[in-house]
GROMACS .gro file of C-alpha atoms in nm:
model
  303
    1UNK     CA    1  -1.098  -2.151   0.604
    2UNK     CA    2  -0.789  -2.248   0.406
    3UNK     CA    3  -0.995  -2.423   0.140
    4UNK     CA    4  -1.217  -2.120   0.090
    5UNK     CA    5  -0.922  -1.886   0.074
    6UNK     CA    6  -0.766  -2.105  -0.191
    7UNK     CA    7  -1.078  -2.050  -0.398
    8UNK     CA    8  -1.012  -1.678  -0.383
    9UNK     CA    9  -0.744  -1.729  -0.645
   10UNK     CA   10  -1.026  -1.704  -0.898
   11UNK     CA   11  -1.016  -1.330  -0.836
   12UNK     CA   12  -0.711  -1.127  -0.744
   13UNK     CA   13  -0.724  -0.854  -0.482
   14UNK     CA   14  -0.497  -0.712  -0.220
   15UNK     CA   15  -0.429  -0.938   0.074
   16UNK     CA   16  -0.638  -0.969   0.386
   17UNK     CA   17  -0.329  -0.862   0.574
   18UNK     CA   18  -0.386  -0.530   0.739
   19UNK     CA   19  -0.464  -0.707   1.066
   20UNK     CA   20  -0.224  -0.999   1.018
   21UNK     CA   21   0.101  -1.032   1.203
   22UNK     CA   22   0.384  -0.952   0.967
   23UNK     CA   23   0.614  -1.245   0.885
   24UNK     CA   24   0.818  -1.316   1.196
   25UNK     CA   25   0.937  -1.671   1.162
   26UNK     CA   26   1.282  -1.563   1.046
   27UNK     CA   27   1.340  -1.290   1.299
   28UNK     CA   28   1.166  -1.013   1.108
   29UNK     CA   29   0.969  -0.745   1.285
   30UNK     CA   30   0.616  -0.851   1.371
   31UNK     CA   31   0.319  -0.617   1.389
   32UNK     CA   32   0.104  -0.773   1.659
   33UNK     CA   33  -0.231  -0.911   1.544
   34UNK     CA   34  -0.483  -0.642   1.619
   35UNK     CA   35  -0.855  -0.591   1.610
   36UNK     CA   36  -0.916  -0.231   1.707
   37UNK     CA   37  -1.241  -0.163   1.523
   38UNK     CA   38  -1.402   0.027   1.809
   39UNK     CA   39  -1.095   0.240   1.858
   40UNK     CA   40  -1.086   0.331   1.489
   41UNK     CA   41  -1.457   0.403   1.466
   42UNK     CA   42  -1.449   0.630   1.768
   43UNK     CA   43  -1.148   0.823   1.648
   44UNK     CA   44  -1.205   1.153   1.468
   45UNK     CA   45  -0.840   1.258   1.459
   46UNK     CA   46  -0.681   1.302   1.115
   47UNK     CA   47  -0.525   0.988   0.971
   48UNK     CA   48  -0.295   1.194   0.749
   49UNK     CA   49  -0.075   1.489   0.837
   50UNK     CA   50   0.084   1.700   0.564
   51UNK     CA   51   0.359   1.959   0.604
   52UNK     CA   52   0.454   2.161   0.296
   53UNK     CA   53   0.778   2.357   0.298
   54UNK     CA   54   0.709   2.641   0.056
   55UNK     CA   55   1.078   2.730   0.042
   56UNK     CA   56   1.175   2.390  -0.100
   57UNK     CA   57   0.848   2.289  -0.264
   58UNK     CA   58   0.858   1.956  -0.078
   59UNK     CA   59   0.566   1.814   0.121
   60UNK     CA   60   0.595   1.541   0.383
   61UNK     CA   61   0.284   1.327   0.417
   62UNK     CA   62   0.278   1.134   0.744
   63UNK     CA   63   0.041   0.842   0.791
   64UNK     CA   64  -0.082   0.840   1.150
   65UNK     CA   65  -0.363   0.587   1.187
   66UNK     CA   66  -0.285   0.344   1.473
   67UNK     CA   67  -0.228   0.066   1.517
   68UNK     CA   68  -0.084  -0.019   1.172
   69UNK     CA   69  -0.199   0.245   0.919
   70UNK     CA   70  -0.460   0.008   0.776
   71UNK     CA   71  -0.599   0.125   0.444
   72UNK     CA   72  -0.963   0.180   0.537
   73UNK     CA   73  -1.210   0.372   0.321
   74UNK     CA   74  -1.176   0.674   0.550
   75UNK     CA   75  -0.797   0.652   0.538
   76UNK     CA   76  -0.788   0.618   0.159
   77UNK     CA   77  -1.032   0.904   0.111
   78UNK     CA   78  -0.826   1.133   0.333
   79UNK     CA   79  -0.506   1.022   0.160
   80UNK     CA   80  -0.647   1.096  -0.186
   81UNK     CA   81  -0.789   1.434  -0.084
   82UNK     CA   82  -0.451   1.542   0.050
   83UNK     CA   83  -0.272   1.411  -0.256
   84UNK     CA   84  -0.507   1.600  -0.486
   85UNK     CA   85  -0.460   1.923  -0.290
   86UNK     CA   86  -0.084   1.893  -0.322
   87UNK     CA   87  -0.112   1.808  -0.692
   88UNK     CA   88  -0.308   2.128  -0.749
   89UNK     CA   89  -0.066   2.341  -0.547
   90UNK     CA   90   0.189   2.475  -0.796
   91UNK     CA   91   0.435   2.544  -0.517
   92UNK     CA   92   0.455   2.171  -0.438
   93UNK     CA   93   0.698   1.982  -0.660
   94UNK     CA   94   0.791   1.685  -0.445
   95UNK     CA   95   0.620   1.451  -0.197
   96UNK     CA   96   0.772   1.230   0.073
   97UNK     CA   97   0.544   0.965   0.227
   98UNK     CA   98   0.627   0.817   0.566
   99UNK     CA   99   0.467   0.688   0.887
  100UNK     CA  100   0.451   0.824   1.241
  101UNK     CA  101   0.404   0.472   1.380
  102UNK     CA  102   0.678   0.258   1.526
  103UNK     CA  103   0.790  -0.041   1.320
  104UNK     CA  104   0.524  -0.015   1.047
  105UNK     CA  105   0.484   0.189   0.730
  106UNK     CA  106   0.143   0.045   0.637
  107UNK     CA  107   0.012  -0.307   0.689
  108UNK     CA  108  -0.222  -0.291   0.389
  109UNK     CA  109  -0.597  -0.314   0.337
  110UNK     CA  110  -0.832  -0.301   0.634
  111UNK     CA  111  -1.011  -0.634   0.663
  112UNK     CA  112  -1.313  -0.466   0.822
  113UNK     CA  113  -1.384  -0.294   0.491
  114UNK     CA  114  -1.440  -0.638   0.342
  115UNK     CA  115  -1.655  -0.800   0.611
  116UNK     CA  116  -2.026  -0.751   0.663
  117UNK     CA  117  -2.053  -0.464   0.418
  118UNK     CA  118  -2.309  -0.407   0.143
  119UNK     CA  119  -2.207  -0.456  -0.221
  120UNK     CA  120  -2.230  -0.080  -0.267
  121UNK     CA  121  -1.992  -0.015   0.021
  122UNK     CA  122  -1.749  -0.282  -0.102
  123UNK     CA  123  -1.750  -0.121  -0.445
  124UNK     CA  124  -1.686   0.219  -0.294
  125UNK     CA  125  -1.394   0.079  -0.095
  126UNK     CA  126  -1.232  -0.091  -0.394
  127UNK     CA  127  -1.272   0.221  -0.605
  128UNK     CA  128  -1.088   0.413  -0.332
  129UNK     CA  129  -0.802   0.159  -0.343
  130UNK     CA  130  -0.782   0.208  -0.718
  131UNK     CA  131  -0.794   0.585  -0.679
  132UNK     CA  132  -0.508   0.586  -0.429
  133UNK     CA  133  -0.288   0.397  -0.674
  134UNK     CA  134  -0.393   0.602  -0.978
  135UNK     CA  135  -0.322   0.933  -0.805
  136UNK     CA  136   0.010   0.819  -0.663
  137UNK     CA  137   0.146   0.623  -0.960
  138UNK     CA  138   0.046   0.897  -1.203
  139UNK     CA  139   0.142   1.197  -0.991
  140UNK     CA  140   0.323   1.486  -1.155
  141UNK     CA  141   0.515   1.536  -0.831
  142UNK     CA  142   0.841   1.359  -0.762
  143UNK     CA  143   0.747   1.103  -0.498
  144UNK     CA  144   0.965   0.924  -0.243
  145UNK     CA  145   0.856   0.657   0.005
  146UNK     CA  146   1.045   0.688   0.334
  147UNK     CA  147   0.971   0.338   0.459
  148UNK     CA  148   1.036   0.337   0.832
  149UNK     CA  149   0.886  -0.005   0.910
  150UNK     CA  150   0.729  -0.314   0.760
  151UNK     CA  151   0.516  -0.269   0.450
  152UNK     CA  152   0.330  -0.579   0.326
  153UNK     CA  153   0.057  -0.608   0.062
  154UNK     CA  154  -0.123  -0.274   0.016
  155UNK     CA  155   0.158  -0.098   0.200
  156UNK     CA  156   0.401  -0.238  -0.055
  157UNK     CA  157   0.173  -0.119  -0.337
  158UNK     CA  158   0.183   0.233  -0.197
  159UNK     CA  159   0.562   0.216  -0.175
  160UNK     CA  160   0.618   0.095  -0.531
  161UNK     CA  161   0.373   0.356  -0.652
  162UNK     CA  162   0.638   0.615  -0.566
  163UNK     CA  163   0.934   0.714  -0.784
  164UNK     CA  164   1.196   0.618  -0.526
  165UNK     CA  165   1.204   0.408  -0.208
  166UNK     CA  166   1.426   0.453   0.095
  167UNK     CA  167   1.391   0.193   0.371
  168UNK     CA  168   1.528   0.149   0.721
  169UNK     CA  169   1.837  -0.073   0.720
  170UNK     CA  170   1.690  -0.331   0.955
  171UNK     CA  171   1.648  -0.697   0.855
  172UNK     CA  172   1.353  -0.725   1.095
  173UNK     CA  173   1.143  -0.502   0.869
  174UNK     CA  174   0.988  -0.659   0.559
  175UNK     CA  175   0.812  -0.556   0.240
  176UNK     CA  176   0.637  -0.740  -0.041
  177UNK     CA  177   0.314  -0.846  -0.209
  178UNK     CA  178   0.253  -1.164  -0.009
  179UNK     CA  179  -0.111  -1.230  -0.105
  180UNK     CA  180  -0.062  -1.590  -0.222
  181UNK     CA  181   0.034  -1.696   0.130
  182UNK     CA  182  -0.338  -1.660   0.206
  183UNK     CA  183  -0.451  -1.816  -0.120
  184UNK     CA  184  -0.524  -1.476  -0.270
  185UNK     CA  185  -0.406  -1.343  -0.606
  186UNK     CA  186  -0.282  -0.986  -0.639
  187UNK     CA  187  -0.481  -0.798  -0.908
  188UNK     CA  188  -0.325  -0.730  -1.245
  189UNK     CA  189  -0.238  -0.369  -1.166
  190UNK     CA  190  -0.051  -0.474  -0.851
  191UNK     CA  191   0.137  -0.725  -1.068
  192UNK     CA  192   0.213  -0.473  -1.340
  193UNK     CA  193   0.348  -0.222  -1.088
  194UNK     CA  194   0.576  -0.484  -0.936
  195UNK     CA  195   0.702  -0.598  -1.277
  196UNK     CA  196   0.781  -0.236  -1.364
  197UNK     CA  197   0.979  -0.210  -1.041
  198UNK     CA  198   1.182  -0.531  -1.016
  199UNK     CA  199   1.148  -0.697  -1.357
  200UNK     CA  200   0.944  -0.993  -1.475
  201UNK     CA  201   1.139  -1.283  -1.323
  202UNK     CA  202   1.179  -1.131  -0.977
  203UNK     CA  203   0.812  -1.031  -0.979
  204UNK     CA  204   0.707  -1.381  -1.085
  205UNK     CA  205   0.896  -1.542  -0.798
  206UNK     CA  206   0.774  -1.279  -0.554
  207UNK     CA  207   0.407  -1.309  -0.647
  208UNK     CA  208   0.388  -1.687  -0.687
  209UNK     CA  209   0.560  -1.753  -0.354
  210UNK     CA  210   0.403  -1.458  -0.173
  211UNK     CA  211   0.744  -1.341  -0.057
  212UNK     CA  212   0.808  -1.082   0.209
  213UNK     CA  213   1.162  -0.951   0.171
  214UNK     CA  214   1.379  -0.827   0.454
  215UNK     CA  215   1.513  -0.478   0.393
  216UNK     CA  216   1.855  -0.607   0.269
  217UNK     CA  217   1.690  -0.858   0.036
  218UNK     CA  218   1.447  -0.595  -0.092
  219UNK     CA  219   1.747  -0.382  -0.187
  220UNK     CA  220   1.908  -0.674  -0.371
  221UNK     CA  221   1.611  -0.724  -0.605
  222UNK     CA  222   1.542  -0.352  -0.651
  223UNK     CA  223   1.219  -0.344  -0.453
  224UNK     CA  224   1.374  -0.056  -0.259
  225UNK     CA  225   1.647   0.175  -0.382
  226UNK     CA  226   1.839   0.261  -0.068
  227UNK     CA  227   1.885   0.151   0.294
  228UNK     CA  228   1.975   0.394   0.572
  229UNK     CA  229   1.977   0.396   0.955
  230UNK     CA  230   1.636   0.452   1.111
  231UNK     CA  231   1.714   0.802   1.233
  232UNK     CA  232   1.821   0.908   0.883
  233UNK     CA  233   1.526   0.793   0.671
  234UNK     CA  234   1.350   1.128   0.647
  235UNK     CA  235   1.664   1.340   0.614
  236UNK     CA  236   1.794   1.110   0.340
  237UNK     CA  237   1.462   1.136   0.160
  238UNK     CA  238   1.482   1.513   0.176
  239UNK     CA  239   1.840   1.513   0.044
  240UNK     CA  240   1.745   1.271  -0.233
  241UNK     CA  241   1.445   1.481  -0.327
  242UNK     CA  242   1.670   1.776  -0.402
  243UNK     CA  243   1.837   1.568  -0.674
  244UNK     CA  244   1.500   1.482  -0.830
  245UNK     CA  245   1.390   1.844  -0.821
  246UNK     CA  246   1.712   1.953  -0.991
  247UNK     CA  247   1.564   1.804  -1.308
  248UNK     CA  248   1.328   2.039  -1.498
  249UNK     CA  249   0.973   1.942  -1.406
  250UNK     CA  250   0.842   1.912  -1.762
  251UNK     CA  251   1.121   1.674  -1.867
  252UNK     CA  252   1.081   1.455  -1.559
  253UNK     CA  253   0.700   1.451  -1.581
  254UNK     CA  254   0.688   1.363  -1.951
  255UNK     CA  255   0.942   1.086  -1.901
  256UNK     CA  256   0.750   0.949  -1.605
  257UNK     CA  257   0.431   0.950  -1.811
  258UNK     CA  258   0.601   0.759  -2.092
  259UNK     CA  259   0.715   0.494  -1.846
  260UNK     CA  260   0.385   0.456  -1.660
  261UNK     CA  261   0.102   0.555  -1.895
  262UNK     CA  262   0.045   0.208  -2.039
  263UNK     CA  263   0.011   0.055  -1.692
  264UNK     CA  264  -0.227   0.329  -1.578
  265UNK     CA  265  -0.439   0.312  -1.894
  266UNK     CA  266  -0.479  -0.064  -1.849
  267UNK     CA  267  -0.657  -0.014  -1.518
  268UNK     CA  268  -0.857   0.286  -1.641
  269UNK     CA  269  -0.995   0.082  -1.930
  270UNK     CA  270  -1.088  -0.208  -1.699
  271UNK     CA  271  -1.178  -0.017  -1.386
  272UNK     CA  272  -1.550  -0.096  -1.363
  273UNK     CA  273  -1.494  -0.464  -1.441
  274UNK     CA  274  -1.225  -0.476  -1.173
  275UNK     CA  275  -1.468  -0.330  -0.917
  276UNK     CA  276  -1.748  -0.564  -1.023
  277UNK     CA  277  -1.524  -0.867  -0.990
  278UNK     CA  278  -1.405  -0.759  -0.647
  279UNK     CA  279  -1.757  -0.703  -0.517
  280UNK     CA  280  -1.878  -1.035  -0.659
  281UNK     CA  281  -1.592  -1.217  -0.491
  282UNK     CA  282  -1.586  -1.049  -0.152
  283UNK     CA  283  -1.962  -1.073  -0.092
  284UNK     CA  284  -1.979  -1.449  -0.145
  285UNK     CA  285  -2.117  -1.627   0.160
  286UNK     CA  286  -1.818  -1.859   0.171
  287UNK     CA  287  -1.573  -1.569   0.172
  288UNK     CA  288  -1.768  -1.382   0.437
  289UNK     CA  289  -1.763  -1.694   0.658
  290UNK     CA  290  -1.388  -1.715   0.613
  291UNK     CA  291  -1.344  -1.350   0.706
  292UNK     CA  292  -1.558  -1.400   1.016
  293UNK     CA  293  -1.344  -1.697   1.122
  294UNK     CA  294  -1.033  -1.493   1.060
  295UNK     CA  295  -1.158  -1.205   1.274
  296UNK     CA  296  -1.252  -1.444   1.553
  297UNK     CA  297  -0.898  -1.580   1.541
  298UNK     CA  298  -0.761  -1.228   1.571
  299UNK     CA  299  -0.988  -1.155   1.866
  300UNK     CA  300  -0.874  -1.470   2.045
  301UNK     CA  301  -0.510  -1.380   1.986
  302UNK     CA  302  -0.564  -1.033   2.122
  303UNK     CA  303  -0.740  -1.172   2.428
   0.00000   0.00000   0.00000
């Protein structure tokens, strides 16, 4: 499996990590390996819960898709629909994103969206991943990630898509784009977002080594902006949001667009090619065999 995964470096995509235990060798919090496909398929409960306070203009979006807020097609679709509704609501000026789950913000892409699916379905899934990032990174709302647990790979992408990041002050929680640890290369728009967040050198080290940073280390490199006790993450995000909303919307929005437009336009101009490359890669027989082996390993661990 390792040899095949190394070949995946020919095409970069978000890590096969949504089911993987989160780095625990150095005492960081571990999300147990899980394979809860039947539970997810049978569940019709909302994966996203949104509460908008019309008096403040601030919405809180809570991810609530056990066991680890994996980014499935259904999850991403629901996320984007809610984001679009808030974007169109003129009373909503700010958005806080957090998780209802213990110890995890989001563990990234759902591996089951990449295994045993038709090329059409794989393309639909990857387009939804793109759409999530485009809507979040280009949002006119002020956005804050209230990171109340570990957030690897796609979860990290969601976090750095926001304007500001507040994380629990707990060294057992980790965050980062750790794709290369599985022989996978993060796509260019993941890379560009990370460079825009922490700078070129820190991003280069992070991506090449596939680093997951503890909360204190994430603060040191600027991957997160603030650390607070666990019971203060949401309240701090709400207090911080008031400072962002004190700035006139038009000035903040135009400035944000100036900072992010080039990165967004780069994906928009290469979007179809990015989808085609992903589908071509993920549907290879060798990659599908590797994913099957990986899932079998997860099943045996769970047993």
